[in-house]
PDB file of C-alpha atoms in Angstrom:
ATOM      1  CA  GLN A   1      97.948 120.445  73.628  1.00 53.00           C
ATOM      2  CA  ASN A   2     101.712 122.317  72.667  1.00 52.00           C
ATOM      3  CA  ASN A   3     104.048 121.842  76.200  1.00 54.00           C
ATOM      4  CA  ASN A   4     106.210 124.335  75.203  1.00 56.00           C
ATOM      5  CA  THR A   5     107.486 121.711  72.684  1.00 52.00           C
ATOM      6  CA  GLY A   6     106.143 122.428  68.701  1.00 52.00           C
ATOM      7  CA  ILE A   7     105.312 119.314  69.154  1.00 57.00           C
ATOM      8  CA  SER A   8     100.871 118.410  69.927  1.00 61.00           C
ATOM      9  CA  ILE A   9     100.531 116.283  72.394  1.00 76.00           C
ATOM     10  CA  ASN A  10      97.514 114.613  72.338  1.00 81.00           C
ATOM     11  CA  LYS A  11      96.526 113.958  75.859  1.00 85.00           C
ATOM     12  CA  ASN A  12      95.345 109.806  74.368  1.00 88.00           C
ATOM     13  CA  SER A  13      98.582 109.015  73.118  1.00 91.00           C
ATOM     14  CA  VAL A  14     100.077 110.297  76.704  1.00 92.00           C
ATOM     15  CA  LYS A  15      98.057 108.278  78.828  1.00 92.00           C
ATOM     16  CA  ASN A  16      98.534 104.773  76.096  1.00 93.00           C
ATOM     17  CA  MET A  17     102.236 105.566  76.257  1.00 94.00           C
ATOM     18  CA  ILE A  18     102.419 106.238  80.433  1.00 94.00           C
ATOM     19  CA  VAL A  19     100.942 101.619  80.189  1.00 93.00           C
ATOM     20  CA  LYS A  20     103.550 100.958  77.273  1.00 94.00           C
ATOM     21  CA  ILE A  21     105.790 102.805  79.993  1.00 94.00           C
ATOM     22  CA  ILE A  22     104.908 101.261  82.875  1.00 93.00           C
ATOM     23  CA  GLU A  23     104.507  98.071  80.813  1.00 92.00           C
ATOM     24  CA  LYS A  24     107.686  97.969  79.998  1.00 91.00           C
ATOM     25  CA  LYS A  25     109.274  98.529  84.074  1.00 90.00           C
ATOM     26  CA  PRO A  26     109.464  95.270  85.677  1.00 87.00           C
ATOM     27  CA  TYR A  27     108.485  96.413  89.235  1.00 88.00           C
ATOM     28  CA  LEU A  28     105.203  99.063  88.217  1.00 90.00           C
ATOM     29  CA  VAL A  29     102.134  97.548  87.498  1.00 89.00           C
ATOM     30  CA  GLU A  30      98.521  98.959  86.550  1.00 89.00           C
ATOM     31  CA  HIS A  31      97.138 100.122  89.219  1.00 89.00           C
ATOM     32  CA  LYS A  32      94.209 102.490  87.570  1.00 89.00           C
ATOM     33  CA  ASN A  33      93.909 105.197  90.433  1.00 88.00           C
ATOM     34  CA  TRP A  34      97.475 105.868  90.600  1.00 92.00           C
ATOM     35  CA  GLN A  35      98.333 106.290  86.783  1.00 92.00           C
ATOM     36  CA  ILE A  36      94.740 109.098  86.998  1.00 94.00           C
ATOM     37  CA  LYS A  37      97.233 110.877  89.406  1.00 95.00           C
ATOM     38  CA  ILE A  38     100.049 110.592  86.474  1.00 95.00           C
ATOM     39  CA  LEU A  39      97.616 112.209  83.840  1.00 95.00           C
ATOM     40  CA  GLN A  40      95.969 115.098  86.262  1.00 95.00           C
ATOM     41  CA  LEU A  41     100.268 115.741  86.677  1.00 95.00           C
ATOM     42  CA  TYR A  42     100.293 116.120  82.775  1.00 95.00           C
ATOM     43  CA  GLU A  43      96.860 118.181  82.582  1.00 94.00           C
ATOM     44  CA  SER A  44      98.713 120.850  85.704  1.00 94.00           C
ATOM     45  CA  ILE A  45     102.188 120.456  83.830  1.00 94.00           C
ATOM     46  CA  MET A  46     100.482 121.851  80.507  1.00 92.00           C
ATOM     47  CA  VAL A  47      99.111 125.047  82.425  1.00 92.00           C
ATOM     48  CA  ARG A  48     100.979 125.833  85.185  1.00 93.00           C
ATOM     49  CA  HIS A  49     105.025 125.636  85.604  1.00 94.00           C
ATOM     50  CA  GLY A  50     105.433 125.108  89.271  1.00 95.00           C
ATOM     51  CA  VAL A  51     103.286 122.252  90.637  1.00 96.00           C
ATOM     52  CA  MET A  52     103.148 120.494  93.399  1.00 95.00           C
ATOM     53  CA  THR A  53     103.186 116.375  94.642  1.00 95.00           C
ATOM     54  CA  VAL A  54     101.773 116.068  97.637  1.00 95.00           C
ATOM     55  CA  GLY A  55     101.187 112.841  99.496  1.00 91.00           C
ATOM     56  CA  PRO A  56     102.720 110.288 102.796  1.00 89.00           C
ATOM     57  CA  GLY A  57     106.104 108.797 101.824  1.00 87.00           C
ATOM     58  CA  GLY A  58     105.409 105.643  99.464  1.00 87.00           C
ATOM     59  CA  SER A  59     102.474 106.351  97.827  1.00 89.00           C
ATOM     60  CA  GLY A  60     104.861 106.994  94.543  1.00 91.00           C
ATOM     61  CA  LYS A  61     105.471 110.367  93.833  1.00 94.00           C
ATOM     62  CA  THR A  62     108.436 109.898  92.592  1.00 94.00           C
ATOM     63  CA  THR A  63     108.333 107.714  89.953  1.00 94.00           C
ATOM     64  CA  ILE A  64     104.166 109.847  88.904  1.00 95.00           C
ATOM     65  CA  ILE A  65     107.255 112.027  88.023  1.00 96.00           C
ATOM     66  CA  ASP A  66     109.000 109.855  86.342  1.00 95.00           C
ATOM     67  CA  VAL A  67     107.023 108.025  84.308  1.00 96.00           C
ATOM     68  CA  LEU A  68     105.273 110.981  82.610  1.00 96.00           C
ATOM     69  CA  SER A  69     108.899 112.302  82.125  1.00 95.00           C
ATOM     70  CA  GLU A  70     110.373 109.111  80.006  1.00 95.00           C
ATOM     71  CA  SER A  71     106.614 109.370  78.349  1.00 95.00           C
ATOM     72  CA  LEU A  72     106.914 112.762  76.569  1.00 94.00           C
ATOM     73  CA  SER A  73     110.081 111.979  75.528  1.00 94.00           C
ATOM     74  CA  GLU A  74     109.242 109.288  73.979  1.00 93.00           C
ATOM     75  CA  ILE A  75     105.971 111.661  72.629  1.00 93.00           C
ATOM     76  CA  THR A  76     108.242 114.201  72.071  1.00 92.00           C
ATOM     77  CA  ARG A  77     111.695 112.774  71.023  1.00 92.00           C
ATOM     78  CA  ILE A  78     112.597 115.636  73.444  1.00 93.00           C
ATOM     79  CA  SER A  79     115.530 114.783  76.014  1.00 94.00           C
ATOM     80  CA  TYR A  80     113.274 115.397  79.616  1.00 95.00           C
ATOM     81  CA  LYS A  81     115.919 115.841  82.737  1.00 95.00           C
ATOM     82  CA  LYS A  82     115.036 115.673  86.670  1.00 95.00           C
ATOM     83  CA  ILE A  83     117.106 117.639  88.928  1.00 95.00           C
ATOM     84  CA  ARG A  84     116.556 116.701  92.314  1.00 95.00           C
ATOM     85  CA  ILE A  85     117.464 119.212  95.014  1.00 95.00           C
ATOM     86  CA  ASN A  86     115.856 118.859  98.400  1.00 95.00           C
ATOM     87  CA  PRO A  87     115.525 122.069 100.105  1.00 94.00           C
ATOM     88  CA  LYS A  88     115.826 121.526 104.098  1.00 92.00           C
ATOM     89  CA  SER A  89     119.079 119.980 103.010  1.00 93.00           C
ATOM     90  CA  LEU A  90     121.156 123.425 103.494  1.00 93.00           C
ATOM     91  CA  ARG A  91     120.501 126.826 105.094  1.00 92.00           C
ATOM     92  CA  VAL A  92     118.416 130.131 103.106  1.00 93.00           C
ATOM     93  CA  GLU A  93     122.113 131.173 102.115  1.00 93.00           C
ATOM     94  CA  ASP A  94     123.518 128.581 101.209  1.00 94.00           C
ATOM     95  CA  LEU A  95     120.372 127.916  98.787  1.00 94.00           C
ATOM     96  CA  PHE A  96     119.747 131.321  96.826  1.00 94.00           C
ATOM     97  CA  GLY A  97     123.746 132.785  97.770  1.00 93.00           C
ATOM     98  CA  GLU A  98     124.561 135.705  99.861  1.00 93.00           C
ATOM     99  CA  THR A  99     126.975 138.301 100.582  1.00 92.00           C
ATOM    100  CA  ASP A 100     130.688 137.171 101.989  1.00 89.00           C
ATOM    101  CA  ARG A 101     131.132 138.302 105.974  1.00 90.00           C
ATOM    102  CA  ILE A 102     135.377 138.544 104.745  1.00 91.00           C
ATOM    103  CA  SER A 103     135.038 139.976 101.260  1.00 91.00           C
ATOM    104  CA  ASN A 104     132.383 141.315 100.778  1.00 89.00           C
ATOM    105  CA  GLU A 105     131.493 139.308  97.801  1.00 92.00           C
ATOM    106  CA  TRP A 106     128.775 138.287  96.472  1.00 92.00           C
ATOM    107  CA  VAL A 107     128.425 133.947  96.923  1.00 93.00           C
ATOM    108  CA  ASP A 108     125.761 132.289  95.024  1.00 92.00           C
ATOM    109  CA  GLY A 109     123.932 129.842  96.371  1.00 94.00           C
ATOM    110  CA  VAL A 110     123.413 126.517  95.253  1.00 95.00           C
ATOM    111  CA  PHE A 111     119.599 126.763  93.756  1.00 95.00           C
ATOM    112  CA  ALA A 112     120.807 130.039  92.264  1.00 94.00           C
ATOM    113  CA  ALA A 113     123.637 128.404  90.100  1.00 95.00           C
ATOM    114  CA  MET A 114     120.905 125.342  88.919  1.00 95.00           C
ATOM    115  CA  TRP A 115     118.383 128.414  88.353  1.00 95.00           C
ATOM    116  CA  ASN A 116     120.723 130.224  85.965  1.00 94.00           C
ATOM    117  CA  LYS A 117     122.374 127.357  84.057  1.00 94.00           C
ATOM    118  CA  PHE A 118     119.656 125.707  82.931  1.00 95.00           C
ATOM    119  CA  ASN A 119     117.182 128.427  82.753  1.00 94.00           C
ATOM    120  CA  ASP A 120     118.909 128.904  78.937  1.00 92.00           C
ATOM    121  CA  ARG A 121     116.701 129.755  75.709  1.00 91.00           C
ATOM    122  CA  ASP A 122     119.230 127.777  73.961  1.00 91.00           C
ATOM    123  CA  ARG A 123     118.920 124.918  75.039  1.00 91.00           C
ATOM    124  CA  LYS A 124     116.706 121.690  73.570  1.00 91.00           C
ATOM    125  CA  ASP A 125     115.557 119.759  76.709  1.00 93.00           C
ATOM    126  CA  ARG A 126     113.464 120.025  79.351  1.00 95.00           C
ATOM    127  CA  ILE A 127     114.355 120.450  82.487  1.00 95.00           C
ATOM    128  CA  TRP A 128     111.999 119.397  85.586  1.00 96.00           C
ATOM    129  CA  MET A 129     113.802 121.025  88.225  1.00 96.00           C
ATOM    130  CA  ILE A 130     112.320 119.191  91.579  1.00 96.00           C
ATOM    131  CA  CYS A 131     112.997 120.460  94.687  1.00 95.00           C
ATOM    132  CA  ASP A 132     112.195 117.385  96.769  1.00 95.00           C
ATOM    133  CA  GLY A 133     112.345 117.784 100.582  1.00 91.00           C
ATOM    134  CA  PRO A 134     109.454 119.551 103.661  1.00 92.00           C
ATOM    135  CA  VAL A 135     108.180 122.630 102.124  1.00 92.00           C
ATOM    136  CA  ASP A 136     109.423 125.179 104.204  1.00 89.00           C
ATOM    137  CA  THR A 137     108.037 129.116 104.557  1.00 88.00           C
ATOM    138  CA  THR A 138     112.326 129.028 105.015  1.00 88.00           C
ATOM    139  CA  TRP A 139     112.815 128.956 101.931  1.00 91.00           C
ATOM    140  CA  ILE A 140     109.754 128.691  99.536  1.00 91.00           C
ATOM    141  CA  GLU A 141     108.676 132.369 100.264  1.00 90.00           C
ATOM    142  CA  ASN A 142     111.905 133.050  97.951  1.00 91.00           C
ATOM    143  CA  LEU A 143     110.149 131.431  94.844  1.00 93.00           C
ATOM    144  CA  ASN A 144     106.791 133.113  94.724  1.00 91.00           C
ATOM    145  CA  THR A 145     108.123 135.286  92.273  1.00 91.00           C
ATOM    146  CA  VAL A 146     108.635 132.667  90.101  1.00 94.00           C
ATOM    147  CA  LEU A 147     105.789 130.883  90.925  1.00 93.00           C
ATOM    148  CA  ASP A 148     103.581 134.277  89.700  1.00 91.00           C
ATOM    149  CA  ASP A 149     103.301 135.464  86.583  1.00 91.00           C
ATOM    150  CA  ASN A 150     105.855 137.333  86.055  1.00 90.00           C
ATOM    151  CA  LYS A 151     108.166 133.814  86.503  1.00 93.00           C
ATOM    152  CA  ILE A 152     111.557 135.750  88.308  1.00 94.00           C
ATOM    153  CA  LEU A 153     114.224 134.620  90.618  1.00 94.00           C
ATOM    154  CA  THR A 154     114.975 137.758  92.409  1.00 93.00           C
ATOM    155  CA  LEU A 155     118.161 137.391  94.950  1.00 92.00           C
ATOM    156  CA  ALA A 156     119.147 139.353  97.366  1.00 91.00           C
ATOM    157  CA  ASN A 157     122.207 141.108  96.096  1.00 91.00           C
ATOM    158  CA  GLY A 158     119.379 141.984  93.294  1.00 91.00           C
ATOM    159  CA  ASP A 159     120.244 139.845  90.388  1.00 92.00           C
ATOM    160  CA  ARG A 160     117.068 139.169  88.888  1.00 94.00           C
ATOM    161  CA  ILE A 161     117.497 135.658  86.641  1.00 94.00           C
ATOM    162  CA  PRO A 162     113.591 134.813  84.137  1.00 95.00           C
ATOM    163  CA  MET A 163     112.200 131.740  83.846  1.00 95.00           C
ATOM    164  CA  THR A 164     113.076 129.626  80.376  1.00 94.00           C
ATOM    165  CA  GLU A 165     110.147 128.044  78.212  1.00 93.00           C
ATOM    166  CA  ASN A 166     111.987 125.038  78.836  1.00 93.00           C
ATOM    167  CA  VAL A 167     112.463 124.689  82.835  1.00 95.00           C
ATOM    168  CA  LYS A 168     109.269 123.277  84.896  1.00 96.00           C
ATOM    169  CA  LEU A 169     109.720 123.538  89.007  1.00 96.00           C
ATOM    170  CA  LEU A 170     107.985 120.535  90.654  1.00 96.00           C
ATOM    171  CA  PHE A 171     107.831 120.151  94.237  1.00 96.00           C
ATOM    172  CA  GLU A 172     107.704 116.828  96.323  1.00 95.00           C
ATOM    173  CA  CYS A 173     106.397 116.966 100.044  1.00 94.00           C
ATOM    174  CA  GLU A 174     104.444 114.844 101.838  1.00 92.00           C
ATOM    175  CA  ASP A 175     101.933 117.814 103.314  1.00 91.00           C
ATOM    176  CA  LEU A 176     101.970 121.621 102.890  1.00 92.00           C
ATOM    177  CA  LYS A 177     101.413 122.620 106.502  1.00 91.00           C
ATOM    178  CA  ASN A 178     104.294 125.257 106.880  1.00 88.00           C
ATOM    179  CA  ALA A 179     103.373 126.991 103.445  1.00 88.00           C
ATOM    180  CA  SER A 180     101.770 129.885 102.753  1.00 88.00           C
ATOM    181  CA  PRO A 181      98.492 130.445 100.908  1.00 89.00           C
ATOM    182  CA  ALA A 182     100.398 133.003  98.782  1.00 88.00           C
ATOM    183  CA  THR A 183     102.827 130.289  97.682  1.00 89.00           C
ATOM    184  CA  VAL A 184      99.506 127.356  97.666  1.00 91.00           C
ATOM    185  CA  SER A 185      98.126 129.473  95.319  1.00 91.00           C
ATOM    186  CA  ARG A 186     100.288 129.860  93.292  1.00 92.00           C
ATOM    187  CA  THR A 187     101.169 126.961  91.913  1.00 93.00           C
ATOM    188  CA  GLY A 188      99.680 123.355  90.506  1.00 94.00           C
ATOM    189  CA  ILE A 189      98.420 121.185  93.280  1.00 95.00           C
ATOM    190  CA  ILE A 190      98.946 117.022  93.303  1.00 95.00           C
ATOM    191  CA  TYR A 191      97.388 114.792  95.935  1.00 95.00           C
ATOM    192  CA  VAL A 192      98.394 111.199  96.051  1.00 93.00           C
ATOM    193  CA  SER A 193      96.675 109.273  99.462  1.00 89.00           C
ATOM    194  CA  GLU A 194      97.912 106.328 100.962  1.00 84.00           C
ATOM    195  CA  ILE A 195      95.145 104.863  99.168  1.00 83.00           C
ATOM    196  CA  ASP A 196      95.614 106.272  95.096  1.00 86.00           C
ATOM    197  CA  LEU A 197      98.274 103.534  95.906  1.00 84.00           C
ATOM    198  CA  ASP A 198      98.054 100.768  98.664  1.00 85.00           C
ATOM    199  CA  TRP A 199     100.104  97.629  99.426  1.00 90.00           C
ATOM    200  CA  SER A 200      98.272  95.300  97.447  1.00 89.00           C
ATOM    201  CA  PRO A 201     100.328  96.808  93.711  1.00 90.00           C
ATOM    202  CA  LEU A 202     103.507  96.443  95.682  1.00 90.00           C
ATOM    203  CA  LEU A 203     102.922  92.544  96.916  1.00 92.00           C
ATOM    204  CA  LYS A 204     101.885  91.483  93.058  1.00 91.00           C
ATOM    205  CA  ALA A 205     105.408  93.767  91.864  1.00 91.00           C
ATOM    206  CA  TRP A 206     107.232  91.462  94.543  1.00 93.00           C
ATOM    207  CA  LEU A 207     105.660  88.937  92.726  1.00 93.00           C
ATOM    208  CA  LEU A 208     106.734  89.961  88.908  1.00 91.00           C
ATOM    209  CA  LEU A 209     109.519  90.295  90.229  1.00 90.00           C
ATOM    210  CA  LEU A 210     110.678  87.205  91.485  1.00 90.00           C
ATOM    211  CA  PRO A 211     113.427  85.002  89.842  1.00 89.00           C
ATOM    212  CA  GLU A 212     112.990  82.095  88.104  1.00 87.00           C
ATOM    213  CA  HIS A 213     113.492  79.542  90.236  1.00 85.00           C
ATOM    214  CA  PHE A 214     111.417  80.775  93.102  1.00 88.00           C
ATOM    215  CA  LYS A 215     108.440  81.501  90.337  1.00 87.00           C
ATOM    216  CA  LYS A 216     106.615  78.438  92.086  1.00 89.00           C
ATOM    217  CA  ILE A 217     105.981  80.568  95.489  1.00 91.00           C
ATOM    218  CA  ALA A 218     104.339  82.887  94.323  1.00 91.00           C
ATOM    219  CA  PRO A 219     100.660  82.026  94.376  1.00 92.00           C
ATOM    220  CA  ILE A 220     101.246  80.162  97.690  1.00 92.00           C
ATOM    221  CA  VAL A 221     102.507  83.838  99.286  1.00 93.00           C
ATOM    222  CA  LEU A 222      99.754  85.687  97.323  1.00 93.00           C
ATOM    223  CA  SER A 223      96.740  83.163  98.526  1.00 93.00           C
ATOM    224  CA  VAL A 224      98.746  83.680 102.316  1.00 93.00           C
ATOM    225  CA  PHE A 225      97.973  87.275 102.451  1.00 93.00           C
ATOM    226  CA  THR A 226      94.741  86.833 101.076  1.00 92.00           C
ATOM    227  CA  LYS A 227      93.790  85.171 103.685  1.00 92.00           C
ATOM    228  CA  VAL A 228      95.862  86.749 106.824  1.00 92.00           C
ATOM    229  CA  VAL A 229      95.877  90.575 105.108  1.00 91.00           C
ATOM    230  CA  GLY A 230      93.258  90.458 103.372  1.00 88.00           C
ATOM    231  CA  GLU A 231      92.090  92.615  99.892  1.00 82.00           C
ATOM    232  CA  THR A 232      92.831  96.373  98.886  1.00 72.00           C
ATOM    233  CA  ILE A 233      89.474  98.712  97.065  1.00 61.00           C
ATOM    234  CA  ASP A 234      91.597  97.299  93.563  1.00 58.00           C
ATOM    235  CA  ASP A 235      91.218  93.431  94.233  1.00 49.00           C
ATOM    236  CA  GLN A 236      87.482  91.942  92.344  1.00 46.00           C
ATOM    237  CA  ASN A 237      86.597  90.247  95.202  1.00 47.00           C
ATOM    238  CA  ASN A 238      86.560  92.545  97.652  1.00 44.00           C
ATOM    239  CA  LYS A 239      83.392  93.804  98.289  1.00 45.00           C
ATOM    240  CA  ASN A 240      84.094  95.731 101.905  1.00 47.00           C
ATOM    241  CA  ASN A 241      87.410  96.748 103.052  1.00 44.00           C
ATOM    242  CA  SER A 242      89.451  98.854 101.171  1.00 66.00           C
ATOM    243  CA  ILE A 243      92.818  98.459 102.929  1.00 84.00           C
ATOM    244  CA  GLY A 244      92.237  94.917 103.887  1.00 86.00           C
ATOM    245  CA  HIS A 245      90.834  93.236 107.252  1.00 89.00           C
ATOM    246  CA  LEU A 246      94.018  92.466 109.049  1.00 90.00           C
ATOM    247  CA  PHE A 247      94.832  96.328 108.964  1.00 89.00           C
ATOM    248  CA  GLN A 248      91.166  97.585 109.353  1.00 89.00           C
ATOM    249  CA  TYR A 249      91.626  94.854 112.603  1.00 89.00           C
ATOM    250  CA  ILE A 250      94.867  97.025 113.870  1.00 90.00           C
ATOM    251  CA  SER A 251      93.356 100.530 113.250  1.00 87.00           C
ATOM    252  CA  THR A 252      90.581  99.801 115.200  1.00 89.00           C
ATOM    253  CA  ASN A 253      91.906  97.753 118.086  1.00 89.00           C
ATOM    254  CA  CYS A 254      95.424  97.633 118.339  1.00 88.00           C
ATOM    255  CA  HIS A 255      97.943 100.743 119.228  1.00 87.00           C
ATOM    256  CA  THR A 256     100.858 101.485 117.234  1.00 85.00           C
ATOM    257  CA  ALA A 257     103.853 102.056 119.532  1.00 85.00           C
ATOM    258  CA  ILE A 258     105.530 103.345 115.764  1.00 83.00           C
ATOM    259  CA  ASN A 259     102.887 105.025 113.160  1.00 83.00           C
ATOM    260  CA  LEU A 260     104.207 103.392 110.035  1.00 85.00           C
ATOM    261  CA  SER A 261     102.020 103.666 106.461  1.00 86.00           C
ATOM    262  CA  ARG A 262     100.317 100.136 105.122  1.00 89.00           C
ATOM    263  CA  ILE A 263     102.948 100.732 101.832  1.00 90.00           C
ATOM    264  CA  ALA A 264     106.188 100.900 104.546  1.00 90.00           C
ATOM    265  CA  ARG A 265     104.593  98.047 106.929  1.00 92.00           C
ATOM    266  CA  ILE A 266     103.814  95.593 103.415  1.00 93.00           C
ATOM    267  CA  GLN A 267     108.176  96.979 102.644  1.00 92.00           C
ATOM    268  CA  SER A 268     109.230  96.029 105.574  1.00 93.00           C
ATOM    269  CA  THR A 269     107.084  92.563 105.483  1.00 94.00           C
ATOM    270  CA  LEU A 270     108.652  91.997 102.344  1.00 94.00           C
ATOM    271  CA  LYS A 271     111.784  92.598 102.602  1.00 95.00           C
ATOM    272  CA  PHE A 272     111.490  90.014 105.690  1.00 95.00           C
ATOM    273  CA  LEU A 273     110.510  87.963 103.946  1.00 94.00           C
ATOM    274  CA  THR A 274     112.844  87.829 100.626  1.00 93.00           C
ATOM    275  CA  SER A 275     115.532  87.740 103.180  1.00 94.00           C
ATOM    276  CA  LEU A 276     113.889  84.629 105.021  1.00 93.00           C
ATOM    277  CA  ILE A 277     113.285  83.124 100.792  1.00 91.00           C
ATOM    278  CA  GLU A 278     116.708  83.346  99.819  1.00 89.00           C
ATOM    279  CA  SER A 279     118.557  81.938 103.550  1.00 90.00           C
ATOM    280  CA  SER A 280     116.117  79.225 104.028  1.00 87.00           C
ATOM    281  CA  ASP A 281     116.318  75.574 102.395  1.00 87.00           C
ATOM    282  CA  LEU A 282     113.267  74.968 101.276  1.00 84.00           C
ATOM    283  CA  SER A 283     111.804  70.905 100.616  1.00 83.00           C
ATOM    284  CA  PRO A 284     111.473  70.384  96.738  1.00 82.00           C
ATOM    285  CA  SER A 285     107.928  68.540  97.843  1.00 80.00           C
ATOM    286  CA  LEU A 286     105.369  70.713  97.141  1.00 77.00           C
ATOM    287  CA  THR A 287     103.372  69.592  99.579  1.00 80.00           C
ATOM    288  CA  ASP A 288     105.849  70.045 102.081  1.00 87.00           C
ATOM    289  CA  LEU A 289     106.840  73.404 100.196  1.00 88.00           C
ATOM    290  CA  ASN A 290     103.539  74.965 100.873  1.00 88.00           C
ATOM    291  CA  SER A 291     103.981  74.233 104.517  1.00 90.00           C
ATOM    292  CA  GLU A 292     107.445  76.131 104.755  1.00 92.00           C
ATOM    293  CA  ILE A 293     106.331  79.330 102.345  1.00 92.00           C
ATOM    294  CA  GLU A 294     102.787  79.887 104.620  1.00 92.00           C
ATOM    295  CA  LYS A 295     105.578  79.684 107.451  1.00 93.00           C
ATOM    296  CA  LEU A 296     107.481  82.094 106.263  1.00 94.00           C
ATOM    297  CA  CYS A 297     104.822  84.159 105.267  1.00 94.00           C
ATOM    298  CA  LEU A 298     103.550  83.964 108.282  1.00 95.00           C
ATOM    299  CA  LEU A 299     106.517  85.145 110.580  1.00 95.00           C
ATOM    300  CA  ALA A 300     107.132  88.165 107.683  1.00 95.00           C
ATOM    301  CA  ILE A 301     103.547  89.295 108.335  1.00 94.00           C
ATOM    302  CA  TYR A 302     103.879  89.087 112.358  1.00 93.00           C
ATOM    303  CA  TRP A 303     107.161  91.510 112.286  1.00 93.00           C
ATOM    304  CA  GLY A 304     106.384  93.476 109.214  1.00 93.00           C
ATOM    305  CA  ILE A 305     103.058  94.578 110.738  1.00 92.00           C
ATOM    306  CA  GLY A 306     103.167  93.214 114.156  1.00 90.00           C
ATOM    307  CA  GLY A 307     106.141  94.530 114.804  1.00 89.00           C
ATOM    308  CA  THR A 308     105.196  98.333 115.136  1.00 87.00           C
ATOM    309  CA  LEU A 309     102.518  97.032 118.014  1.00 88.00           C
ATOM    310  CA  GLY A 310     102.147  97.835 121.296  1.00 82.00           C
ATOM    311  CA  ARG A 311     103.444  95.252 123.897  1.00 80.00           C
ATOM    312  CA  GLU A 312      99.854  93.990 124.638  1.00 81.00           C
ATOM    313  CA  ASP A 313      98.706  94.492 121.368  1.00 75.00           C
TER     314      ASP A 313
END
């Protein structure tokens, strides 16, 4: 496949490069289901100029885009730049432009100005313009002419700015509840579910990032989490539950006062645990250390996971 660069790209070389990039990043661990999503995004970008990555917060959508862009940059030796904007943070007129009521002159919008700047055939780099935020018909309907075969941004003043081969339009959102069928049918959609990147890789990455003087506590923390929280579907010994027995129990027997994903709860737990470990005077004795770390882990789990439950639970 060509990717509009004039350089032939083999899918296996992309797959291998993704693994290399993940190995280079200290905060990433190999996770098969999540890596499949990177390849799916690559395959969509090959054939579409508009692609949506959809899924809950914390499912790794941003990192999927980052890893793929870095992988393609390494293979092609061409710079891939990501330009990110939250369309919901601005009025539609601020995005696409409007006529000034006083001077009666046309004022360019932020998105229109960016579109005009980066859609330049003379540019040697590749641009991924990312609309990072909730999809809403008030602004995305203006992009229908971009997403269809015309590939032209049409503005209210009559300007028509064509999309060049060096640009791709990506969307990063939680759901498509407010997207019209006309918009959805024009894009490639990659859905990243909560199961594709569950909480287990976060724990593994956190353990890898522990400072050298704390490395000895990693097996203790892993043991406590396995015993108390459980194992996810990607763990070798997990045969019954796909989310961990603690989360399984909470989902069937408890009422949550705040609706948070498993990933968000584990992130809160690990941040709390980090603060507890850094502020504690840990014993040099391994026997005492085991007991101390277990207690700190239980306290962090109690508040990080149990803190979202109602008073009765």
